[in-house]
């Protein structure tokens, strides 16, 4: 059974940094591009970041570009999201997602991902 388990979400202050982790099991992790999405109350799920299967190529949503960094450790079956200069607008449930094992394409769309974690709450107070 494929499992993606996010961790690291917590209450922080605006301007703080936070690192989220997503531990994957039940899949050939190195064969999957990975992504992070987030969903705030009353809003649709939003693309945050994605990384190719080897961790070489990355992509970011406009709202987080320059502040967040995604990375992938295939030896640990873990994808990370380093979040710096956090803003209150970053408050959301953050979801880890695994893409296609066939294509090393990084997608900004929900449909580009096959598996999803249950999310971890990030709350940024101002």
PDB file of C-alpha atoms in Angstrom:
ATOM      1  CA  UNK A   1       0.000   0.000   0.000  1.00  0.00           C
ATOM      2  CA  UNK A   2       1.327   3.387  -0.972  1.00  0.00           C
ATOM      3  CA  UNK A   3       1.628   5.786   1.911  1.00  0.00           C
ATOM      4  CA  UNK A   4       2.742   9.378   1.973  1.00  0.00           C
ATOM      5  CA  UNK A   5       3.030  10.808   5.451  1.00  0.00           C
ATOM      6  CA  UNK A   6       3.678  14.496   5.947  1.00  0.00           C
ATOM      7  CA  UNK A   7       5.182  15.893   9.105  1.00  0.00           C
ATOM      8  CA  UNK A   8       6.623  19.110  10.431  1.00  0.00           C
ATOM      9  CA  UNK A   9       3.625  21.392  10.293  1.00  0.00           C
ATOM     10  CA  UNK A  10       3.096  23.635  13.290  1.00  0.00           C
ATOM     11  CA  UNK A  11       2.289  27.113  14.472  1.00  0.00           C
ATOM     12  CA  UNK A  12       5.008  29.622  13.644  1.00  0.00           C
ATOM     13  CA  UNK A  13       5.444  33.363  13.500  1.00  0.00           C
ATOM     14  CA  UNK A  14       5.523  35.411  10.325  1.00  0.00           C
ATOM     15  CA  UNK A  15       9.069  35.532   9.029  1.00  0.00           C
ATOM     16  CA  UNK A  16       9.973  32.173  10.535  1.00  0.00           C
ATOM     17  CA  UNK A  17      11.252  29.126   8.720  1.00  0.00           C
ATOM     18  CA  UNK A  18       9.859  25.630   8.745  1.00  0.00           C
ATOM     19  CA  UNK A  19      10.757  22.382   7.051  1.00  0.00           C
ATOM     20  CA  UNK A  20       8.103  19.886   6.092  1.00  0.00           C
ATOM     21  CA  UNK A  21       8.896  16.262   5.416  1.00  0.00           C
ATOM     22  CA  UNK A  22       7.017  13.637   3.481  1.00  0.00           C
ATOM     23  CA  UNK A  23       7.993  10.030   4.053  1.00  0.00           C
ATOM     24  CA  UNK A  24       6.940   7.662   1.291  1.00  0.00           C
ATOM     25  CA  UNK A  25       6.495   3.915   1.383  1.00  0.00           C
ATOM     26  CA  UNK A  26       5.006   1.276  -0.868  1.00  0.00           C
ATOM     27  CA  UNK A  27       6.335   2.753  -4.090  1.00  0.00           C
ATOM     28  CA  UNK A  28       9.609   3.044  -5.952  1.00  0.00           C
ATOM     29  CA  UNK A  29      10.237   6.506  -4.640  1.00  0.00           C
ATOM     30  CA  UNK A  30      13.135   7.293  -6.929  1.00  0.00           C
ATOM     31  CA  UNK A  31      10.876   6.676  -9.943  1.00  0.00           C
ATOM     32  CA  UNK A  32       8.375   9.360  -8.994  1.00  0.00           C
ATOM     33  CA  UNK A  33       8.440  13.083  -9.323  1.00  0.00           C
ATOM     34  CA  UNK A  34       7.024  14.622  -6.188  1.00  0.00           C
ATOM     35  CA  UNK A  35       5.002  17.670  -5.395  1.00  0.00           C
ATOM     36  CA  UNK A  36       3.681  19.792  -2.573  1.00  0.00           C
ATOM     37  CA  UNK A  37       0.258  21.393  -2.590  1.00  0.00           C
ATOM     38  CA  UNK A  38      -1.623  23.369  -0.011  1.00  0.00           C
ATOM     39  CA  UNK A  39      -5.201  24.217   0.744  1.00  0.00           C
ATOM     40  CA  UNK A  40      -6.365  27.057   2.917  1.00  0.00           C
ATOM     41  CA  UNK A  41      -9.897  27.312   4.314  1.00  0.00           C
ATOM     42  CA  UNK A  42     -12.334  28.405   1.636  1.00  0.00           C
ATOM     43  CA  UNK A  43      -9.781  28.086  -1.147  1.00  0.00           C
ATOM     44  CA  UNK A  44      -8.965  25.505  -3.758  1.00  0.00           C
ATOM     45  CA  UNK A  45      -5.902  23.346  -3.542  1.00  0.00           C
ATOM     46  CA  UNK A  46      -2.892  25.299  -4.724  1.00  0.00           C
ATOM     47  CA  UNK A  47       0.334  24.123  -6.275  1.00  0.00           C
ATOM     48  CA  UNK A  48       3.367  24.897  -4.155  1.00  0.00           C
ATOM     49  CA  UNK A  49       6.377  23.047  -5.521  1.00  0.00           C
ATOM     50  CA  UNK A  50       7.464  20.021  -7.501  1.00  0.00           C
ATOM     51  CA  UNK A  51      10.687  18.135  -8.061  1.00  0.00           C
ATOM     52  CA  UNK A  52      11.731  15.631 -10.702  1.00  0.00           C
ATOM     53  CA  UNK A  53      12.465  12.024  -9.836  1.00  0.00           C
ATOM     54  CA  UNK A  54      16.195  12.612  -9.478  1.00  0.00           C
ATOM     55  CA  UNK A  55      15.784  15.895  -7.698  1.00  0.00           C
ATOM     56  CA  UNK A  56      17.431  17.888 -10.457  1.00  0.00           C
ATOM     57  CA  UNK A  57      14.519  19.935 -11.788  1.00  0.00           C
ATOM     58  CA  UNK A  58      12.203  21.978  -9.605  1.00  0.00           C
ATOM     59  CA  UNK A  59       9.188  24.182 -10.107  1.00  0.00           C
ATOM     60  CA  UNK A  60       7.389  26.549  -7.759  1.00  0.00           C
ATOM     61  CA  UNK A  61       4.124  28.343  -7.518  1.00  0.00           C
ATOM     62  CA  UNK A  62       4.346  32.078  -7.973  1.00  0.00           C
ATOM     63  CA  UNK A  63       3.302  32.800  -4.412  1.00  0.00           C
ATOM     64  CA  UNK A  64       6.200  30.851  -2.910  1.00  0.00           C
ATOM     65  CA  UNK A  65       8.945  31.302  -5.480  1.00  0.00           C
ATOM     66  CA  UNK A  66      12.078  32.587  -3.852  1.00  0.00           C
ATOM     67  CA  UNK A  67      10.940  31.607  -0.377  1.00  0.00           C
ATOM     68  CA  UNK A  68      10.421  27.852  -0.525  1.00  0.00           C
ATOM     69  CA  UNK A  69      12.698  25.069  -1.681  1.00  0.00           C
ATOM     70  CA  UNK A  70      11.747  21.514  -2.492  1.00  0.00           C
ATOM     71  CA  UNK A  71      14.249  18.698  -2.327  1.00  0.00           C
ATOM     72  CA  UNK A  72      14.177  14.941  -2.646  1.00  0.00           C
ATOM     73  CA  UNK A  73      16.284  12.356  -0.876  1.00  0.00           C
ATOM     74  CA  UNK A  74      15.800   9.100  -2.739  1.00  0.00           C
ATOM     75  CA  UNK A  75      17.940   7.187  -0.259  1.00  0.00           C
ATOM     76  CA  UNK A  76      15.524   8.121   2.511  1.00  0.00           C
ATOM     77  CA  UNK A  77      12.322   7.995   0.453  1.00  0.00           C
ATOM     78  CA  UNK A  78      11.611  11.488   1.644  1.00  0.00           C
ATOM     79  CA  UNK A  79      10.727  14.761   0.003  1.00  0.00           C
ATOM     80  CA  UNK A  80      11.162  18.023   1.873  1.00  0.00           C
ATOM     81  CA  UNK A  81       9.766  21.491   1.652  1.00  0.00           C
ATOM     82  CA  UNK A  82      11.933  24.159   3.182  1.00  0.00           C
ATOM     83  CA  UNK A  83       9.763  27.174   3.908  1.00  0.00           C
ATOM     84  CA  UNK A  84      11.455  30.486   4.649  1.00  0.00           C
ATOM     85  CA  UNK A  85      10.082  33.962   5.246  1.00  0.00           C
ATOM     86  CA  UNK A  86       6.700  32.542   6.088  1.00  0.00           C
ATOM     87  CA  UNK A  87       3.665  34.751   5.743  1.00  0.00           C
ATOM     88  CA  UNK A  88       0.193  34.490   7.172  1.00  0.00           C
ATOM     89  CA  UNK A  89      -0.975  33.710   3.638  1.00  0.00           C
ATOM     90  CA  UNK A  90       0.980  30.459   3.834  1.00  0.00           C
ATOM     91  CA  UNK A  91      -1.407  29.141   6.454  1.00  0.00           C
ATOM     92  CA  UNK A  92      -2.867  25.972   4.996  1.00  0.00           C
ATOM     93  CA  UNK A  93      -2.918  22.232   5.125  1.00  0.00           C
ATOM     94  CA  UNK A  94       0.083  21.104   3.110  1.00  0.00           C
ATOM     95  CA  UNK A  95      -0.119  17.915   1.091  1.00  0.00           C
ATOM     96  CA  UNK A  96       2.590  15.755  -0.358  1.00  0.00           C
ATOM     97  CA  UNK A  97       1.885  14.045  -3.674  1.00  0.00           C
ATOM     98  CA  UNK A  98       3.585  11.508  -5.910  1.00  0.00           C
ATOM     99  CA  UNK A  99       3.373  11.864  -9.667  1.00  0.00           C
ATOM    100  CA  UNK A 100       3.790   9.393 -12.490  1.00  0.00           C
ATOM    101  CA  UNK A 101       6.345   6.607 -12.418  1.00  0.00           C
ATOM    102  CA  UNK A 102       6.412   6.626 -16.219  1.00  0.00           C
ATOM    103  CA  UNK A 103       7.111  10.253 -16.918  1.00  0.00           C
ATOM    104  CA  UNK A 104       9.614  12.489 -15.240  1.00  0.00           C
ATOM    105  CA  UNK A 105       7.455  15.523 -15.754  1.00  0.00           C
ATOM    106  CA  UNK A 106       6.677  17.936 -12.963  1.00  0.00           C
ATOM    107  CA  UNK A 107       3.124  19.127 -12.925  1.00  0.00           C
ATOM    108  CA  UNK A 108       1.320  22.039 -11.344  1.00  0.00           C
ATOM    109  CA  UNK A 109      -2.020  20.268 -11.600  1.00  0.00           C
ATOM    110  CA  UNK A 110      -3.741  17.970  -9.145  1.00  0.00           C
ATOM    111  CA  UNK A 111      -4.328  15.540 -11.999  1.00  0.00           C
ATOM    112  CA  UNK A 112      -0.604  15.137 -12.479  1.00  0.00           C
ATOM    113  CA  UNK A 113      -0.300  13.186  -9.254  1.00  0.00           C
ATOM    114  CA  UNK A 114      -1.305   9.649  -8.433  1.00  0.00           C
ATOM    115  CA  UNK A 115      -0.933   9.487  -4.673  1.00  0.00           C
ATOM    116  CA  UNK A 116      -1.580  11.945  -1.893  1.00  0.00           C
ATOM    117  CA  UNK A 117      -0.769  12.234   1.753  1.00  0.00           C
ATOM    118  CA  UNK A 118      -3.228  13.295   4.420  1.00  0.00           C
ATOM    119  CA  UNK A 119      -1.646  16.660   4.983  1.00  0.00           C
ATOM    120  CA  UNK A 120       0.050  18.595   7.731  1.00  0.00           C
ATOM    121  CA  UNK A 121      -1.202  21.903   9.082  1.00  0.00           C
ATOM    122  CA  UNK A 122       0.998  24.958   8.824  1.00  0.00           C
ATOM    123  CA  UNK A 123      -0.233  27.997  10.684  1.00  0.00           C
ATOM    124  CA  UNK A 124       1.589  31.308  10.421  1.00  0.00           C
ATOM    125  CA  UNK A 125       0.643  33.997  12.884  1.00  0.00           C
ATOM    126  CA  UNK A 126       1.238  37.648  12.105  1.00  0.00           C
TER     127      UNK A 126
END
